[in-house]
Amino acid sequence: HVQLWNAETPNLYQVTVSLKDNTGKNVHSITERFGFRTVEIRKRDGVYVNGNKIVLKGTNRHTFYPESGRTTSKALSILDAQLMKEMNMNAVRMSHYPPEKHFLEVCDSLGLYVLDEVTGWQNRYDTEAGRKLVRETVIRDVNHPSVIWWDNGNEGGWNRELDGDFAPLDPQKRIVFHPWERY
């Protein structure tokens, strides 16, 4: 009787994983929130979440605030996401770089579909640097139900050599998308 996650009903569950030493003493614990959902792209038809066709209505987002520059907080992430929801948006593209973790947590809880982007500022990453960034991004963001696909690149270009690096780290095998490319 799992309640599915989507932008309209962002149902979340919580898991705590603990690492114990040989004596049974808790050495480290981590608690994560996650949701259950499916994402499917049907050729010449559209995007489906949990079997229901959706229309993505959203914006690009840069991590920036006038008073603090690129230094933000969870409170600012909440303000950004609430503003998007108030404008009847359901999606956000992370423009040019992966988002901070607190922004994804807010998108999970408020219900925004995320296009998680790995790319250079205006040019593609070279393969060596890109592989490291893809790995760190996917490992960190893989359990967020708000992330519906990975963006490899932007209007400045993409590195096709990185496309195959996402799937081995992502049990969901999300689509790798090249923004601005016509498929």
mmCIF file of C-alpha atoms in Angstrom:
data_model
loop_
_atom_site.group_PDB
_atom_site.id
_atom_site.type_symbol
_atom_site.label_atom_id
_atom_site.label_comp_id
_atom_site.label_asym_id
_atom_site.label_seq_id
_atom_site.Cartn_x
_atom_site.Cartn_y
_atom_site.Cartn_z
ATOM 1 C CA HIS A 1 0.000 0.000 0.000
ATOM 2 C CA VAL A 2 2.776 2.411 -0.952
ATOM 3 C CA GLN A 3 1.647 5.964 -1.615
ATOM 4 C CA LEU A 4 3.357 7.182 -4.776
ATOM 5 C CA TRP A 5 5.272 10.436 -5.130
ATOM 6 C CA ASN A 6 4.453 13.042 -7.793
ATOM 7 C CA ALA A 7 4.317 16.838 -7.992
ATOM 8 C CA GLU A 8 0.670 16.938 -6.859
ATOM 9 C CA THR A 9 1.040 14.484 -3.969
ATOM 10 C CA PRO A 10 4.701 14.406 -2.887
ATOM 11 C CA ASN A 11 4.418 11.417 -0.541
ATOM 12 C CA LEU A 12 7.694 10.693 1.221
ATOM 13 C CA TYR A 13 9.018 7.915 3.418
ATOM 14 C CA GLN A 14 11.984 7.910 5.760
ATOM 15 C CA VAL A 15 14.733 5.358 6.328
ATOM 16 C CA THR A 16 17.552 5.367 8.871
ATOM 17 C CA VAL A 17 20.654 3.305 8.191
ATOM 18 C CA SER A 18 23.147 2.735 10.994
ATOM 19 C CA LEU A 19 26.687 1.432 10.966
ATOM 20 C CA LYS A 20 27.686 -0.487 14.081
ATOM 21 C CA ASP A 21 31.064 -1.695 15.261
ATOM 22 C CA ASN A 22 31.837 -5.261 16.420
ATOM 23 C CA THR A 23 30.394 -4.544 19.870
ATOM 24 C CA GLY A 24 27.071 -3.383 18.454
ATOM 25 C CA LYS A 25 27.769 0.248 19.288
ATOM 26 C CA ASN A 26 26.306 2.699 16.794
ATOM 27 C CA VAL A 27 29.221 4.403 15.002
ATOM 28 C CA HIS A 28 27.328 6.336 12.354
ATOM 29 C CA SER A 29 23.714 6.851 11.288
ATOM 30 C CA ILE A 30 22.136 8.589 8.363
ATOM 31 C CA THR A 31 18.467 9.344 7.801
ATOM 32 C CA GLU A 32 17.116 9.953 4.302
ATOM 33 C CA ARG A 33 13.697 10.746 2.932
ATOM 34 C CA PHE A 34 12.661 9.149 -0.338
ATOM 35 C CA GLY A 35 9.605 8.473 -2.455
ATOM 36 C CA PHE A 36 8.304 5.834 -4.828
ATOM 37 C CA ARG A 37 7.466 6.767 -8.413
ATOM 38 C CA THR A 38 8.063 5.691 -11.972
ATOM 39 C CA VAL A 39 9.077 7.907 -14.892
ATOM 40 C CA GLU A 40 8.575 6.890 -18.487
ATOM 41 C CA ILE A 41 9.124 8.757 -21.729
ATOM 42 C CA ARG A 42 6.890 7.418 -24.475
ATOM 43 C CA LYS A 43 8.166 8.154 -27.957
ATOM 44 C CA ARG A 44 6.051 10.749 -29.760
ATOM 45 C CA ASP A 45 3.666 10.859 -26.803
ATOM 46 C CA GLY A 46 5.178 12.430 -23.694
ATOM 47 C CA VAL A 47 6.392 12.051 -20.147
ATOM 48 C CA TYR A 48 4.527 9.789 -17.734
ATOM 49 C CA VAL A 49 4.920 9.703 -13.960
ATOM 50 C CA ASN A 50 3.344 6.678 -12.273
ATOM 51 C CA GLY A 51 1.570 5.891 -15.547
ATOM 52 C CA ASN A 52 -0.054 9.332 -15.813
ATOM 53 C CA LYS A 53 0.891 11.758 -18.561
ATOM 54 C CA ILE A 54 2.315 15.025 -17.249
ATOM 55 C CA VAL A 55 3.133 18.368 -18.784
ATOM 56 C CA LEU A 56 6.283 19.985 -17.460
ATOM 57 C CA LYS A 57 5.766 23.651 -16.617
ATOM 58 C CA GLY A 58 8.809 25.220 -15.079
ATOM 59 C CA THR A 59 11.836 27.416 -15.109
ATOM 60 C CA ASN A 60 15.617 27.364 -15.002
ATOM 61 C CA ARG A 61 17.204 28.024 -11.624
ATOM 62 C CA HIS A 62 20.601 29.354 -10.665
ATOM 63 C CA THR A 63 21.812 29.193 -7.089
ATOM 64 C CA PHE A 64 21.941 32.890 -6.386
ATOM 65 C CA TYR A 65 20.427 35.391 -3.985
ATOM 66 C CA PRO A 66 20.901 39.191 -4.224
ATOM 67 C CA GLU A 67 22.060 39.651 -0.630
ATOM 68 C CA SER A 68 24.346 36.612 -0.365
ATOM 69 C CA GLY A 69 25.441 35.793 -3.911
ATOM 70 C CA ARG A 70 25.994 32.071 -4.373
ATOM 71 C CA THR A 71 25.726 31.400 -0.656
ATOM 72 C CA THR A 72 22.200 30.171 0.007
ATOM 73 C CA SER A 73 20.302 28.282 2.685
ATOM 74 C CA LYS A 74 17.446 25.854 3.044
ATOM 75 C CA ALA A 75 15.180 28.812 3.891
ATOM 76 C CA LEU A 76 16.020 30.405 0.505
ATOM 77 C CA SER A 77 15.443 27.069 -1.230
ATOM 78 C CA ILE A 78 12.001 26.924 0.368
ATOM 79 C CA LEU A 79 11.240 30.487 -0.813
ATOM 80 C CA ASP A 80 12.311 29.643 -4.388
ATOM 81 C CA ALA A 81 10.309 26.413 -4.541
ATOM 82 C CA GLN A 82 7.217 27.990 -2.975
ATOM 83 C CA LEU A 83 7.358 30.821 -5.501
ATOM 84 C CA MET A 84 7.531 28.299 -8.355
ATOM 85 C CA LYS A 85 4.562 26.370 -6.958
ATOM 86 C CA GLU A 86 2.581 29.617 -6.480
ATOM 87 C CA MET A 87 3.153 30.353 -10.187
ATOM 88 C CA ASN A 88 1.662 26.942 -11.009
ATOM 89 C CA MET A 89 4.992 25.428 -12.001
ATOM 90 C CA ASN A 90 5.796 21.784 -11.460
ATOM 91 C CA ALA A 91 9.372 21.546 -12.803
ATOM 92 C CA VAL A 92 12.784 23.149 -12.495
ATOM 93 C CA ARG A 93 15.958 22.732 -14.548
ATOM 94 C CA MET A 94 19.185 23.128 -12.610
ATOM 95 C CA SER A 95 20.985 25.537 -14.906
ATOM 96 C CA HIS A 96 24.612 24.596 -15.523
ATOM 97 C CA TYR A 97 25.417 22.698 -12.309
ATOM 98 C CA PRO A 98 23.840 20.298 -9.810
ATOM 99 C CA PRO A 99 21.744 21.913 -7.072
ATOM 100 C CA GLU A 100 22.627 22.070 -3.414
ATOM 101 C CA LYS A 101 21.253 19.151 -1.407
ATOM 102 C CA HIS A 102 18.773 21.268 0.531
ATOM 103 C CA PHE A 103 17.123 22.441 -2.689
ATOM 104 C CA LEU A 104 16.481 18.833 -3.734
ATOM 105 C CA GLU A 105 15.070 18.054 -0.293
ATOM 106 C CA VAL A 106 12.642 20.957 -0.710
ATOM 107 C CA CYS A 107 11.669 19.805 -4.223
ATOM 108 C CA ASP A 108 11.014 16.321 -2.818
ATOM 109 C CA SER A 109 8.780 17.661 -0.053
ATOM 110 C CA LEU A 110 6.899 20.351 -2.016
ATOM 111 C CA GLY A 111 6.607 18.446 -5.296
ATOM 112 C CA LEU A 112 8.766 19.840 -8.099
ATOM 113 C CA TYR A 113 10.135 17.693 -10.914
ATOM 114 C CA VAL A 114 13.897 18.291 -11.227
ATOM 115 C CA LEU A 115 16.146 18.089 -14.270
ATOM 116 C CA ASP A 116 19.464 17.550 -12.473
ATOM 117 C CA GLU A 117 22.172 19.105 -14.644
ATOM 118 C CA VAL A 118 25.845 18.215 -14.969
ATOM 119 C CA THR A 119 27.601 20.549 -17.346
ATOM 120 C CA GLY A 120 30.132 23.299 -17.703
ATOM 121 C CA TRP A 121 29.151 26.920 -17.378
ATOM 122 C CA GLN A 122 28.888 27.607 -21.105
ATOM 123 C CA ASN A 123 30.915 24.724 -22.516
ATOM 124 C CA ARG A 124 30.841 21.002 -21.964
ATOM 125 C CA TYR A 125 33.070 19.391 -19.366
ATOM 126 C CA ASP A 126 36.010 17.439 -20.662
ATOM 127 C CA THR A 127 35.663 13.700 -20.104
ATOM 128 C CA GLU A 128 38.063 13.421 -17.163
ATOM 129 C CA ALA A 129 36.450 16.200 -15.105
ATOM 130 C CA GLY A 130 32.942 15.284 -16.263
ATOM 131 C CA ARG A 131 33.254 11.664 -15.130
ATOM 132 C CA LYS A 132 34.092 12.787 -11.605
ATOM 133 C CA LEU A 133 31.175 15.212 -11.497
ATOM 134 C CA VAL A 134 28.690 12.683 -12.931
ATOM 135 C CA ARG A 135 29.744 10.129 -10.331
ATOM 136 C CA GLU A 136 29.446 12.514 -7.382
ATOM 137 C CA THR A 137 26.135 13.961 -8.613
ATOM 138 C CA VAL A 138 24.433 10.621 -9.229
ATOM 139 C CA ILE A 139 25.652 9.077 -5.967
ATOM 140 C CA ARG A 140 24.430 12.107 -4.005
ATOM 141 C CA ASP A 141 21.110 12.672 -5.819
ATOM 142 C CA VAL A 142 20.041 9.163 -6.865
ATOM 143 C CA ASN A 143 17.395 8.681 -4.137
ATOM 144 C CA HIS A 144 15.554 11.975 -4.652
ATOM 145 C CA PRO A 145 12.159 11.256 -6.229
ATOM 146 C CA SER A 146 12.061 14.816 -7.578
ATOM 147 C CA VAL A 147 14.952 14.034 -9.970
ATOM 148 C CA ILE A 148 13.186 12.660 -13.039
ATOM 149 C CA TRP A 149 16.169 12.685 -15.412
ATOM 150 C CA TRP A 150 19.776 13.743 -15.747
ATOM 151 C CA ASP A 151 20.848 16.655 -17.949
ATOM 152 C CA ASN A 152 24.229 16.172 -19.602
ATOM 153 C CA GLY A 153 25.041 19.573 -21.003
ATOM 154 C CA ASN A 154 23.248 22.768 -21.854
ATOM 155 C CA GLU A 155 23.002 25.285 -24.669
ATOM 156 C CA GLY A 156 26.804 25.506 -24.615
ATOM 157 C CA GLY A 157 27.234 21.833 -25.436
ATOM 158 C CA TRP A 158 27.414 18.356 -23.926
ATOM 159 C CA ASN A 159 29.882 15.504 -23.757
ATOM 160 C CA ARG A 160 28.415 12.302 -25.220
ATOM 161 C CA GLU A 161 31.316 10.330 -23.722
ATOM 162 C CA LEU A 162 29.637 10.863 -20.325
ATOM 163 C CA ASP A 163 26.178 9.532 -21.297
ATOM 164 C CA GLY A 164 27.031 5.955 -20.321
ATOM 165 C CA ASP A 165 28.436 6.962 -16.926
ATOM 166 C CA PHE A 166 25.018 7.681 -15.370
ATOM 167 C CA ALA A 167 23.244 4.298 -15.666
ATOM 168 C CA PRO A 168 25.739 2.098 -13.746
ATOM 169 C CA LEU A 169 25.250 4.395 -10.727
ATOM 170 C CA ASP A 170 21.464 4.786 -11.085
ATOM 171 C CA PRO A 171 19.281 1.721 -10.390
ATOM 172 C CA GLN A 172 16.350 3.597 -11.962
ATOM 173 C CA LYS A 173 18.267 4.062 -15.246
ATOM 174 C CA ARG A 174 16.855 7.563 -15.673
ATOM 175 C CA ILE A 175 17.044 9.160 -19.090
ATOM 176 C CA VAL A 176 20.169 11.215 -19.863
ATOM 177 C CA PHE A 177 19.033 14.320 -21.698
ATOM 178 C CA HIS A 178 20.976 16.955 -23.641
ATOM 179 C CA PRO A 179 19.111 20.250 -23.152
ATOM 180 C CA TRP A 180 18.801 22.193 -26.380
ATOM 181 C CA GLU A 181 19.389 19.127 -28.534
ATOM 182 C CA ARG A 182 16.606 17.970 -30.793
ATOM 183 C CA TYR A 183 16.072 14.242 -30.550
#
